[in-house]
mmCIF file of C-alpha atoms and ligand atoms in Angstrom:
data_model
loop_
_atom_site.group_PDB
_atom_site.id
_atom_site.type_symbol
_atom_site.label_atom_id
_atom_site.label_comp_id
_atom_site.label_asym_id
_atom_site.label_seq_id
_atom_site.Cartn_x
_atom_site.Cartn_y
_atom_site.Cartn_z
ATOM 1 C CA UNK A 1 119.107 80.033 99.288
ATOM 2 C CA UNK A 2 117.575 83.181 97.655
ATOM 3 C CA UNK A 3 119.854 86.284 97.688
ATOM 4 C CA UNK A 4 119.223 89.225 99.840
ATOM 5 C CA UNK A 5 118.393 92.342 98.394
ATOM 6 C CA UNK A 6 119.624 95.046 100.393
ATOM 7 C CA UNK A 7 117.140 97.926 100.904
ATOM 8 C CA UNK A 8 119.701 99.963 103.597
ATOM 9 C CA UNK A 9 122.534 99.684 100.885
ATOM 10 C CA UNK A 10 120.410 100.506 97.978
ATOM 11 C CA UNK A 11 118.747 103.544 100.181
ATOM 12 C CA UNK A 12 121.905 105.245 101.317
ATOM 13 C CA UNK A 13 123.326 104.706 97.581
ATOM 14 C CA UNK A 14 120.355 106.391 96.575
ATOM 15 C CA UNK A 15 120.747 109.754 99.117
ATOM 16 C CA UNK A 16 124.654 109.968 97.911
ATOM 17 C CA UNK A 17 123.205 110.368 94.489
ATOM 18 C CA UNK A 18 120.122 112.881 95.694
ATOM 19 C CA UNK A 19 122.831 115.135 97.643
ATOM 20 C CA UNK A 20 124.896 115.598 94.340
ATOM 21 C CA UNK A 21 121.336 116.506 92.722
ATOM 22 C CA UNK A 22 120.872 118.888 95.653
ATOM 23 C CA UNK A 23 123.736 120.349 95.305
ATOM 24 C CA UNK A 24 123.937 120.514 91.397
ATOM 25 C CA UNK A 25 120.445 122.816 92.048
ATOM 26 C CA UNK A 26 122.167 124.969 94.102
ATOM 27 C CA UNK A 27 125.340 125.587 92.320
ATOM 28 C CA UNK A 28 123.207 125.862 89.039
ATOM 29 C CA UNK A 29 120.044 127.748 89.929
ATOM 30 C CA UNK A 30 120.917 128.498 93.990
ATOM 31 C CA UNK A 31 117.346 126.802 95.087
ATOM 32 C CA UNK A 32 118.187 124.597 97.815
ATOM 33 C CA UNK A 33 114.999 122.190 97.713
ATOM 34 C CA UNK A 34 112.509 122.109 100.789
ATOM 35 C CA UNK A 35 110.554 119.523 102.052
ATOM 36 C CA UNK A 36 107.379 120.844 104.539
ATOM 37 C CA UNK A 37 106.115 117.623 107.028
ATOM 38 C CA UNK A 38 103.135 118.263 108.883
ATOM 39 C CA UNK A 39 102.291 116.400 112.258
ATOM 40 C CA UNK A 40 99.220 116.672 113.920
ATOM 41 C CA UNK A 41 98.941 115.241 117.199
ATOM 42 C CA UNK A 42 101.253 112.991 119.481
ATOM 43 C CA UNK A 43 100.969 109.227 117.498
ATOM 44 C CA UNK A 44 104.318 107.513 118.563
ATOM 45 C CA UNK A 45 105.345 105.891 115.628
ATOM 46 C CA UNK A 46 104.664 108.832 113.651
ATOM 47 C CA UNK A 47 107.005 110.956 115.619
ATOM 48 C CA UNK A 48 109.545 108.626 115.138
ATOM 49 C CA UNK A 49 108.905 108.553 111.261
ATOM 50 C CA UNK A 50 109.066 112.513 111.378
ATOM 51 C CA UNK A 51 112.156 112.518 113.289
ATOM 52 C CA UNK A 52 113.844 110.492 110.734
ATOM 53 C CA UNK A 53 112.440 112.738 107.875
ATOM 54 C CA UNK A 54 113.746 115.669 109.376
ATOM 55 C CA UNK A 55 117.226 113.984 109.955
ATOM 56 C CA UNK A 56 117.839 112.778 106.348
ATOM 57 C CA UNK A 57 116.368 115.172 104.559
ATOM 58 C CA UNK A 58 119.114 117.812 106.450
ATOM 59 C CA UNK A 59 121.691 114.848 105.684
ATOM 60 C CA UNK A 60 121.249 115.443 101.755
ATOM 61 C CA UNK A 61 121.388 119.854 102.148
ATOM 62 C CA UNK A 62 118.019 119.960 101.745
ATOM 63 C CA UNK A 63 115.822 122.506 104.106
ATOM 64 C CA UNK A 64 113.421 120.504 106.494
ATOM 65 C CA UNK A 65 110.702 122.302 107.918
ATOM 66 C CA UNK A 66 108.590 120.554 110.433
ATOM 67 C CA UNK A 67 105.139 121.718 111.298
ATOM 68 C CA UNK A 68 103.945 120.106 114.891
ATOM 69 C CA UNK A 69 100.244 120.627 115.341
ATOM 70 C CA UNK A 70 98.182 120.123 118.665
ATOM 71 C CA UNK A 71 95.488 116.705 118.667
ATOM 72 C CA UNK A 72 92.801 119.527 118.631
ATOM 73 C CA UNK A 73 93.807 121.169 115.298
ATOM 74 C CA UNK A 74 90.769 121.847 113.043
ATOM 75 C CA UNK A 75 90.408 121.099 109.789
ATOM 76 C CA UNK A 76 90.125 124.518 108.445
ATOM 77 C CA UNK A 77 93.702 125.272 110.581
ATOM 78 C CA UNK A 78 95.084 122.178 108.786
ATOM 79 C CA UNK A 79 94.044 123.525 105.241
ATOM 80 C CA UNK A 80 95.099 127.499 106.336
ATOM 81 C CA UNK A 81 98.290 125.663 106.841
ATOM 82 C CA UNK A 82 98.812 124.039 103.672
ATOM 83 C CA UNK A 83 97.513 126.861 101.779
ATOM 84 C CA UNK A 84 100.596 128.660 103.091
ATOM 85 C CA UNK A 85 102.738 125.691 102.009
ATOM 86 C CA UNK A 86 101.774 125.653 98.442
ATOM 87 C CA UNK A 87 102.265 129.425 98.160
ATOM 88 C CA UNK A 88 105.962 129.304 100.310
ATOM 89 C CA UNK A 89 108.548 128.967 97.056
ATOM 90 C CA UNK A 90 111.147 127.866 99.635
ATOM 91 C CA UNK A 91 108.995 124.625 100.077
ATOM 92 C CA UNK A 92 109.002 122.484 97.128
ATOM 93 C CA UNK A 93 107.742 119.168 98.638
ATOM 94 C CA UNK A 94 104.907 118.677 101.457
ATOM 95 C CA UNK A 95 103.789 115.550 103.200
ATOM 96 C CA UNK A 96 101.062 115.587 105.781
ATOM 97 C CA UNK A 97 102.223 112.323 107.708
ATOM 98 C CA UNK A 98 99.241 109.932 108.115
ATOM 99 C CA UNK A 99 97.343 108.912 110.283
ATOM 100 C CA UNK A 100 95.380 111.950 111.249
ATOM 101 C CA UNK A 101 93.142 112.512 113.941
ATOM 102 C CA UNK A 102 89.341 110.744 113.405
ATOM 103 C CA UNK A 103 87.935 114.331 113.447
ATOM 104 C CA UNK A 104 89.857 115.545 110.011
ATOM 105 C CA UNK A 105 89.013 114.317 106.925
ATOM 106 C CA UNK A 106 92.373 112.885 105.202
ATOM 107 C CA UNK A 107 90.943 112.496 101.468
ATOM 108 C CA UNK A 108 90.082 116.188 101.895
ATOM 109 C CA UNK A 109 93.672 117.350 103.462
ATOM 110 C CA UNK A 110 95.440 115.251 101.013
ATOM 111 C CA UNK A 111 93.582 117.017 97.807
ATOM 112 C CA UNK A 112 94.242 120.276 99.176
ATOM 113 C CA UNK A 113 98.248 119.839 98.827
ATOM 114 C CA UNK A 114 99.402 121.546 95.639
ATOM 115 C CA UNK A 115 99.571 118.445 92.971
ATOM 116 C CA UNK A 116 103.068 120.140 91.990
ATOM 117 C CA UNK A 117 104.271 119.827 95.535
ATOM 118 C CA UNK A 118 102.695 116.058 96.353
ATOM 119 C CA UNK A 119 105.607 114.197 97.145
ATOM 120 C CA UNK A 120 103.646 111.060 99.089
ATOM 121 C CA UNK A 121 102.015 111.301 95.419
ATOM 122 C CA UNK A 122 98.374 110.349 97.122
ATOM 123 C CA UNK A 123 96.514 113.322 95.100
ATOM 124 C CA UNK A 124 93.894 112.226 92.739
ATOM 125 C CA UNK A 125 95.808 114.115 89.919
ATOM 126 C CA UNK A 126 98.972 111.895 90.701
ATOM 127 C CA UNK A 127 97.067 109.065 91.192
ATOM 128 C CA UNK A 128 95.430 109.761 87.587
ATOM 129 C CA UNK A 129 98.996 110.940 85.890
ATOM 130 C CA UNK A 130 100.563 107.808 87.175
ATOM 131 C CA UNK A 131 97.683 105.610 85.661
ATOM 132 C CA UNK A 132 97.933 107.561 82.145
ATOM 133 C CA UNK A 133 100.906 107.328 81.608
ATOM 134 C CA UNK A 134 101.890 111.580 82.790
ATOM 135 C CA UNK A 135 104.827 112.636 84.745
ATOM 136 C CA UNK A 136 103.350 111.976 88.043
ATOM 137 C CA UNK A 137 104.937 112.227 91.584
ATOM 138 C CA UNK A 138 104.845 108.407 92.586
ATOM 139 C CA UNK A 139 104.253 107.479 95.690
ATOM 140 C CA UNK A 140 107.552 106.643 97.590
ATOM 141 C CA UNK A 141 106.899 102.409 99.207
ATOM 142 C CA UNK A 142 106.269 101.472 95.644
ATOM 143 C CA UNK A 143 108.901 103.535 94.271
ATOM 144 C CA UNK A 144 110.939 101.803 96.443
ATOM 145 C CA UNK A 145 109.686 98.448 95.603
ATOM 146 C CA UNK A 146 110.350 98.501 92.086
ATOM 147 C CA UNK A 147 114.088 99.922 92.415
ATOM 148 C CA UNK A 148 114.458 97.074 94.645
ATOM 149 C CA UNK A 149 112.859 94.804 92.544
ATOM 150 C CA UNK A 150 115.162 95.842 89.321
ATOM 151 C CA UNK A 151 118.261 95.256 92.015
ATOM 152 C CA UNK A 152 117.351 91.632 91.548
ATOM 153 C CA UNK A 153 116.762 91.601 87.663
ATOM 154 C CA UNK A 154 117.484 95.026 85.967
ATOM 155 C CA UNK A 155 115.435 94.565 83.180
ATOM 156 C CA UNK A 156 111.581 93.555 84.471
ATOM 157 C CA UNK A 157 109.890 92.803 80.771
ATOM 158 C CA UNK A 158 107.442 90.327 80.545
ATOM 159 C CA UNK A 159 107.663 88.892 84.404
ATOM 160 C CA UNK A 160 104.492 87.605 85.831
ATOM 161 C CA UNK A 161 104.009 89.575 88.750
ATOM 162 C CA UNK A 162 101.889 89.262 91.625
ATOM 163 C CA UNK A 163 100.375 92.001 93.986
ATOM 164 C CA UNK A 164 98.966 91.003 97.300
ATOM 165 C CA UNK A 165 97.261 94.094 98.441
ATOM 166 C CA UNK A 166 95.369 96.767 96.456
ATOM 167 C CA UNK A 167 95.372 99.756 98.283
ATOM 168 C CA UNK A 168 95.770 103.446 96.756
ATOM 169 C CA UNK A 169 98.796 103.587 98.895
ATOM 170 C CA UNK A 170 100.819 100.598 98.161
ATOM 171 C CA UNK A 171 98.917 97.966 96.037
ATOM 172 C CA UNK A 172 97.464 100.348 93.101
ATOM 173 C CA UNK A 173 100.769 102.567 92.572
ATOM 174 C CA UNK A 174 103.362 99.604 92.705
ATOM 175 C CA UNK A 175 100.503 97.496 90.102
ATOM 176 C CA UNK A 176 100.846 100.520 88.045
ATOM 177 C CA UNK A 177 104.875 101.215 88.170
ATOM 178 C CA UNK A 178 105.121 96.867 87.395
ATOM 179 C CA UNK A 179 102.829 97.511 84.561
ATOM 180 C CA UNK A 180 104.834 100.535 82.930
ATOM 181 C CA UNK A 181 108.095 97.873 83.479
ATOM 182 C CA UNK A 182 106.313 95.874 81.089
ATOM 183 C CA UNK A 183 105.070 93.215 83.657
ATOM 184 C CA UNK A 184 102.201 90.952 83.333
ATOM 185 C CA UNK A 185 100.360 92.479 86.964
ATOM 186 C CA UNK A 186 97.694 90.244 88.856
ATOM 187 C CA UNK A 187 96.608 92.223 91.636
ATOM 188 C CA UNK A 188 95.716 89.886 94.694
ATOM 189 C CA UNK A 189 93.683 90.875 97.479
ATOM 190 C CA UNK A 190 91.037 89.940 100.165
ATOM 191 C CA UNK A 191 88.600 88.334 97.879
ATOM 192 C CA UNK A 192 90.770 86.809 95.830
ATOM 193 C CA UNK A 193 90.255 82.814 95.146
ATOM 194 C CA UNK A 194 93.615 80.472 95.249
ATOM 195 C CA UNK A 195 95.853 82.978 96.298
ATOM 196 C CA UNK A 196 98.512 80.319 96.802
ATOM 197 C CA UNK A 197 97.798 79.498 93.219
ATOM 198 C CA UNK A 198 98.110 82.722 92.000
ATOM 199 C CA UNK A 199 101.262 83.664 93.584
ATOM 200 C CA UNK A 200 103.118 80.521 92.914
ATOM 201 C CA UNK A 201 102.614 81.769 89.077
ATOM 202 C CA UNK A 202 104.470 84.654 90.033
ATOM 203 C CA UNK A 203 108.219 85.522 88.933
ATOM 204 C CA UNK A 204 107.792 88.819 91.202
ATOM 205 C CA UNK A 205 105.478 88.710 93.904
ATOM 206 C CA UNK A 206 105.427 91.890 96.104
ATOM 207 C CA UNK A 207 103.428 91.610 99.677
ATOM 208 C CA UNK A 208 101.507 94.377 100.460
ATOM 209 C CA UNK A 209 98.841 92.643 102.675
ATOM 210 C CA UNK A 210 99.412 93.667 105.901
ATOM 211 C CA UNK A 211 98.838 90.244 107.086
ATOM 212 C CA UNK A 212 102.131 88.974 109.155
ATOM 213 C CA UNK A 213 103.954 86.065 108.193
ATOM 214 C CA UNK A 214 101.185 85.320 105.403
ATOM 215 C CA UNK A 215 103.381 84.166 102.384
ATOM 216 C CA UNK A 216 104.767 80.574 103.041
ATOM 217 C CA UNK A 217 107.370 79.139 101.399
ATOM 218 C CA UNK A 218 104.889 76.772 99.409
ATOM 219 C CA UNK A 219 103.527 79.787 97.364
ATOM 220 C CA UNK A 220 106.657 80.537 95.811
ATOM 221 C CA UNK A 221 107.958 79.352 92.703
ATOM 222 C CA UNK A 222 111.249 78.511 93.337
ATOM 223 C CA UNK A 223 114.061 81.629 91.986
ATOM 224 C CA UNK A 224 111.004 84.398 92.067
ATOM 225 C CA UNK A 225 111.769 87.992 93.284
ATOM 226 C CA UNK A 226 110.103 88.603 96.641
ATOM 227 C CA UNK A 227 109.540 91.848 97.957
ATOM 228 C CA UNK A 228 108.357 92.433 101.342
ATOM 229 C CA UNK A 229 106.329 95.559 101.838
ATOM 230 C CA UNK A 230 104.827 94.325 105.260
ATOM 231 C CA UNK A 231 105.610 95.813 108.604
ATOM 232 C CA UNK A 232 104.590 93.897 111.580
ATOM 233 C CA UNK A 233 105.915 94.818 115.498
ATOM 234 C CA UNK A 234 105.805 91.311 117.228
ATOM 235 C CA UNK A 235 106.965 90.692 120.554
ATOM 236 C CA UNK A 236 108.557 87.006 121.283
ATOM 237 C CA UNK A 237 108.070 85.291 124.858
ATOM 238 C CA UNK A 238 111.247 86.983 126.196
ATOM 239 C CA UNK A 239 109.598 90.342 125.661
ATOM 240 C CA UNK A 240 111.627 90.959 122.906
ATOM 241 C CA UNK A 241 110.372 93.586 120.306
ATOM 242 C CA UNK A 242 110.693 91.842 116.553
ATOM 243 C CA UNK A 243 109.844 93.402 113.274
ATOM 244 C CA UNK A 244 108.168 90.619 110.887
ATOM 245 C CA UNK A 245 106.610 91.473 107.118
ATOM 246 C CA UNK A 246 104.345 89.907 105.353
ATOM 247 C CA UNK A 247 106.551 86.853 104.184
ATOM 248 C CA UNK A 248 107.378 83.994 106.447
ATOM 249 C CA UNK A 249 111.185 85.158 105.604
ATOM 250 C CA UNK A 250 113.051 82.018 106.775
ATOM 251 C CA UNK A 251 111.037 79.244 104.780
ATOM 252 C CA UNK A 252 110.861 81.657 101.782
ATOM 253 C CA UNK A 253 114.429 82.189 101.282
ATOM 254 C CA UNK A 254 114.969 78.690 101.025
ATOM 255 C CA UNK A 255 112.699 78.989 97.644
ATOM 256 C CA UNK A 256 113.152 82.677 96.686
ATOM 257 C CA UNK A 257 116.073 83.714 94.357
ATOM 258 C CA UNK A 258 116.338 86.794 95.248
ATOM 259 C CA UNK A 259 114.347 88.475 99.114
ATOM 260 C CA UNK A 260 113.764 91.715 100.853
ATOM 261 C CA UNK A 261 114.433 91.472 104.767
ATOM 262 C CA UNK A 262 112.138 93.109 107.165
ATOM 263 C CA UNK A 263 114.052 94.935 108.771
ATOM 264 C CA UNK A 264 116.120 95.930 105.869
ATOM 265 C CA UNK A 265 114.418 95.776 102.630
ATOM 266 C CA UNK A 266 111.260 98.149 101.587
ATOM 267 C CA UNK A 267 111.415 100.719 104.970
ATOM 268 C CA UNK A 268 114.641 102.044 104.281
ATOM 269 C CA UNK A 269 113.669 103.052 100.692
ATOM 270 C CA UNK A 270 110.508 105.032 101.690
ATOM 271 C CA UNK A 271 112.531 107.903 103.147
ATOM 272 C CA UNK A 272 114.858 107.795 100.337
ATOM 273 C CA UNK A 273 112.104 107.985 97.574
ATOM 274 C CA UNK A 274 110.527 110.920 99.176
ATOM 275 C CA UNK A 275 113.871 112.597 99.270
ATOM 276 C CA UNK A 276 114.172 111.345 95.519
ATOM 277 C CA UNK A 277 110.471 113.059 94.675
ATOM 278 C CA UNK A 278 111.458 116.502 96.885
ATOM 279 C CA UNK A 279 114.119 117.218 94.279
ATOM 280 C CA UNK A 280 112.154 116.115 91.383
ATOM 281 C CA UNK A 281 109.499 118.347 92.776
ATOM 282 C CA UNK A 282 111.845 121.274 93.233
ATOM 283 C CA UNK A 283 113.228 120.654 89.669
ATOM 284 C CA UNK A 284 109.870 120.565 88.113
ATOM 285 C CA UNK A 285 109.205 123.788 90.007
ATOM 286 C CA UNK A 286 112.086 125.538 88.575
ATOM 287 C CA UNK A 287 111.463 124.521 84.774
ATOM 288 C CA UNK A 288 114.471 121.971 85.459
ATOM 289 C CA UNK A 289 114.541 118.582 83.730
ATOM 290 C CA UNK A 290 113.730 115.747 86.213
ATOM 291 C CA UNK A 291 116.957 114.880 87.794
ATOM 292 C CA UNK A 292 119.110 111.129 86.854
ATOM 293 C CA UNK A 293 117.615 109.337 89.959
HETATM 294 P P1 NDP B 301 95.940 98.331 103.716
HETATM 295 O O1 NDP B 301 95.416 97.703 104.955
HETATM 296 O O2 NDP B 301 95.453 99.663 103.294
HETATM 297 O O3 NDP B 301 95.699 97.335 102.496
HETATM 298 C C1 NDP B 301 95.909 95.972 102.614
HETATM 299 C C2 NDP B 301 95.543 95.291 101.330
HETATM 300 O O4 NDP B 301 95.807 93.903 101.457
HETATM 301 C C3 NDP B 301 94.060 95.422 100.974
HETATM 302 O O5 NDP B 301 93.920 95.636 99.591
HETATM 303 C C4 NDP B 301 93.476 94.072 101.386
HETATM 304 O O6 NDP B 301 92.413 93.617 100.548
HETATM 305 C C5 NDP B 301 94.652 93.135 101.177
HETATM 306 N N1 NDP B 301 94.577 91.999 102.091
HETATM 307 C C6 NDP B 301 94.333 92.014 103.409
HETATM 308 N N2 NDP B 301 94.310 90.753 103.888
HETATM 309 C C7 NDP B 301 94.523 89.931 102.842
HETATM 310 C C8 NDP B 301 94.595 88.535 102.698
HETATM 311 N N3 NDP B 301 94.444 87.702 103.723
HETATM 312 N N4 NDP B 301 94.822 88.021 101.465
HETATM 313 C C9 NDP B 301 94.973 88.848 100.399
HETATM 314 N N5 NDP B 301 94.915 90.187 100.480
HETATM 315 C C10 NDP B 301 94.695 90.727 101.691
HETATM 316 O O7 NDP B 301 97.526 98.341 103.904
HETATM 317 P P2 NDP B 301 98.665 99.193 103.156
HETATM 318 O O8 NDP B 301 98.620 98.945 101.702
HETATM 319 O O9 NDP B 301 98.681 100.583 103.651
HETATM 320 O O10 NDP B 301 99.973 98.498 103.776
HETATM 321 C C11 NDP B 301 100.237 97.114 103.598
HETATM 322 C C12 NDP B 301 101.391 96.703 104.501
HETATM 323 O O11 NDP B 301 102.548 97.436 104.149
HETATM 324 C C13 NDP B 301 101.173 96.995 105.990
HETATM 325 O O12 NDP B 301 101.799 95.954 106.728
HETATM 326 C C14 NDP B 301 101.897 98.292 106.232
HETATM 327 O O13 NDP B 301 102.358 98.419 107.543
HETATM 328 C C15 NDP B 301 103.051 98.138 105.265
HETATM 329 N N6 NDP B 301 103.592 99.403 104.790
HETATM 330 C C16 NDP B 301 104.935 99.548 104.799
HETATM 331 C C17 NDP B 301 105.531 100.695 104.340
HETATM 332 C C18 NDP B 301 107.015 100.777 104.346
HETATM 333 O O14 NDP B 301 107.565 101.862 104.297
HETATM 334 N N7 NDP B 301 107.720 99.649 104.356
HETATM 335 C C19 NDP B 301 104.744 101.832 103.873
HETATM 336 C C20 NDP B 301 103.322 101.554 103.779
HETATM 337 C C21 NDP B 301 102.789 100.391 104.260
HETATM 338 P P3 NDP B 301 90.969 94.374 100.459
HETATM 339 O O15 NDP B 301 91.215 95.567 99.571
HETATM 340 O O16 NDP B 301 90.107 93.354 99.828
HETATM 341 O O17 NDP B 301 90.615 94.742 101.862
#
C-alpha cells in the first residue's frame, strides 16, 4: 500500500516557515510583504479561492489587498488597475485570479503585471527565465508538485518522470522544475500514443490531465511517486458532493509507493507556494537574497 504524502501537513509546515521569513523582513528592513488579488466578476469557485488567499496570506503578517471588480469591467480599467499595482511599493506580489470574463483578453492582462511582481509566474519573461535556467517566479501547482514530490524521495536525480498534461500552467512549468531536478521528463498529453505504456515507465508520474479518474492502477509501475494535480467536483447518487483527481486513488495506492490524495495533496500547496513567491518577490524587490524556502 503506497504511502500518503501529505499536502495539508507539508503546506502548513511550509506557512510556519514563510511567517518567520515575513517577519525576519520586517524586523530587518521593516517591509511587511503585500500580495494584490484581483477579482473580476462573481465566478463561485473563484470567490472561494480569493477568500482563502486573503485569509492565509493575513495568517503569515503579510498585507492582503483584495481588488473586487464588477462582470462589466473593461479591459483598459483592468490594465489602469494593474498599472497602479506595479507602481504601489507596498504591493510586492499580484495575481489576477483566472478565469476572466470572455470579453478581456487574459494573455494581454497577464503580460501587463510587472514580471518582478508575477507571483502566479504566467508572464512570458517567467515562463522564459524558468526555461533558461534565470531566477524566475515559478508558478505555484508545480511548485507545489515538486516539494511534494521530493517529500517522497528527497533527492529526484535521474527518475524517469512522466507528465500527463502540457499546459503553460501546470504541464510546461512542473516538466521544467523535474528537468532542473535532474529527471528524465516525458511530457504526455492528448495526442500522445500508449500512454499506459509510457507512464508505466515512469518512477514519478504527475497527472495534470484534467481527465477524472484517468490513471488506473495498471499504468503504474509498482513503488512510483504519484502526484495528483487533478481536481474534479463529482456528486455520488446520495447527492453527495466528492472531490476526485485525475488518479483512480483507491486501485493506485495498492501499486504506488508513495500518493497524493485529492483532497489533500497538490490544492493545499498552491496557496502556500504563492505565499512562498510573495516573499521571494518582496525580497527580490528590496535587493534581499531569496529567502530559505
Ligand atoms: P488544461 O485543460 O489546460 O490542460 C490539460 C492538459 O492535459 C492538456 O495538455 C491536454 O492535452 C492534456 N490532456 C487532456 N486529456 C488528456 C488525455 N485523455 N490524455 C492525455 N493528456 C490529456 O488543464 P490544467 O493544466 O489547467 O489543469 C489540469 C488539472 O489540474 C485540472 O483538473 C485542474 O482542475 C487541475 N488544477 C489543479 C490545481 C490545484 O491547485 N490543485 C491548479 C491548477 C489546475 P492537449 O494539450 O493535447 O490538449
Amino acid at each position: 500500500m503506497a504511502q500518503i504524502i501529505d499536502g495539508k501537513l507539508t503546506a502548513k509546515n511550509l506557512r510556519a516557515q514563510i511567517a518567520v521569513e515575513v517577519q525576519k523582513l520586517k524586523d530587518s528592513i521593516g517591509v511587511t510583504p503585500g500580495l494584490a488579488v484581483v477579482l473580476v466578476g462573481a465566478d463561485g469557485a473563484s470567490e472561494v479561492y480569493v477568500k482563502n488567499k486573503a485569509k492565509q496570506t493575513s495568517e503569515v503578517g503579510m498585507n492582503s489587498f483584495e481588488h473586487r471588480l464588477p462582470e462589466e469591467t473593461t479591459e483598459a480599467e483592468l490594465l489602469m488597475l494593474i498599472d497602479t499595482l506595479n507602481n504601489d511599493p507596498s504591493v510586492h506580489g499580484i495575481l489576477v485570479q483566472l478565469p476572466l470574463p470572455k470579453h478581456i483578453d487574459d494573455k494581454k492582462i497577464l503580460s501587463a503585471i510587472l514580471p518582478a511582481k508575477d507571483v502566479d509566474g504566467f508572464h512570458p519573461i517567467n515562463a522564459g527565465m524558468l526555461a533558461t535556467g534565470g531566477s524566475a517566479l515559478v508558478p505555484c501547482t508545480p511548485v507545489g508538485c515538486v516539494i511534494l514530490a521530493k517529500q517522497a524521495k528527497a533527492d529526484l536525480t535521474g527518475l524517469n518522470a512522466v507528465v500527463i498534461g502540457r499546459s503553460n500552467i501546470v504541464g510546461k512549468p512542473v516538466s521544467q522544475l523535474l528537468l532542473n531536478e535532474n529527471c528524465t521528463v516525458t511530457i504526455a498529453h492528448s495526442r500522445s500514443q500508449n500512454l499506459a505504456e509510457i507512464v508505466k515507465r515512469a518512477d514519478l508520474v504527475v497527472a495534470a490531465a484534467g481527465q477524472c479518474e484517468m490513471v488506473k492502477a495498471d499504468w503504474i509501475k509498482p513503488g512510483a511517486i504519484v502526484i495528483d494535480v487533478g481536481i474534479h467536483r463529482t456528486v455520488n447518487e446520495e447527492g453527495k458532493t466528492k472531490l476526485k483527481g485525475d488518479v483512480a486513488y483507491d486501485e493506485v495506492a495498492e501499486v504506488a509507493g508513495y500518493i497524493t490524495p485529492v483532497p489533500g495533496g497538490v490544492g493545499p500547496m498552491t496557496i502556500a507556494c504563492l505565499l512562498r513567491n510573495s516573499v521571494v518577490a518582496c525580497c527580490r524587490l528590496h535587493g534581499q537574497s531569496d529567502p530559505d524556502l
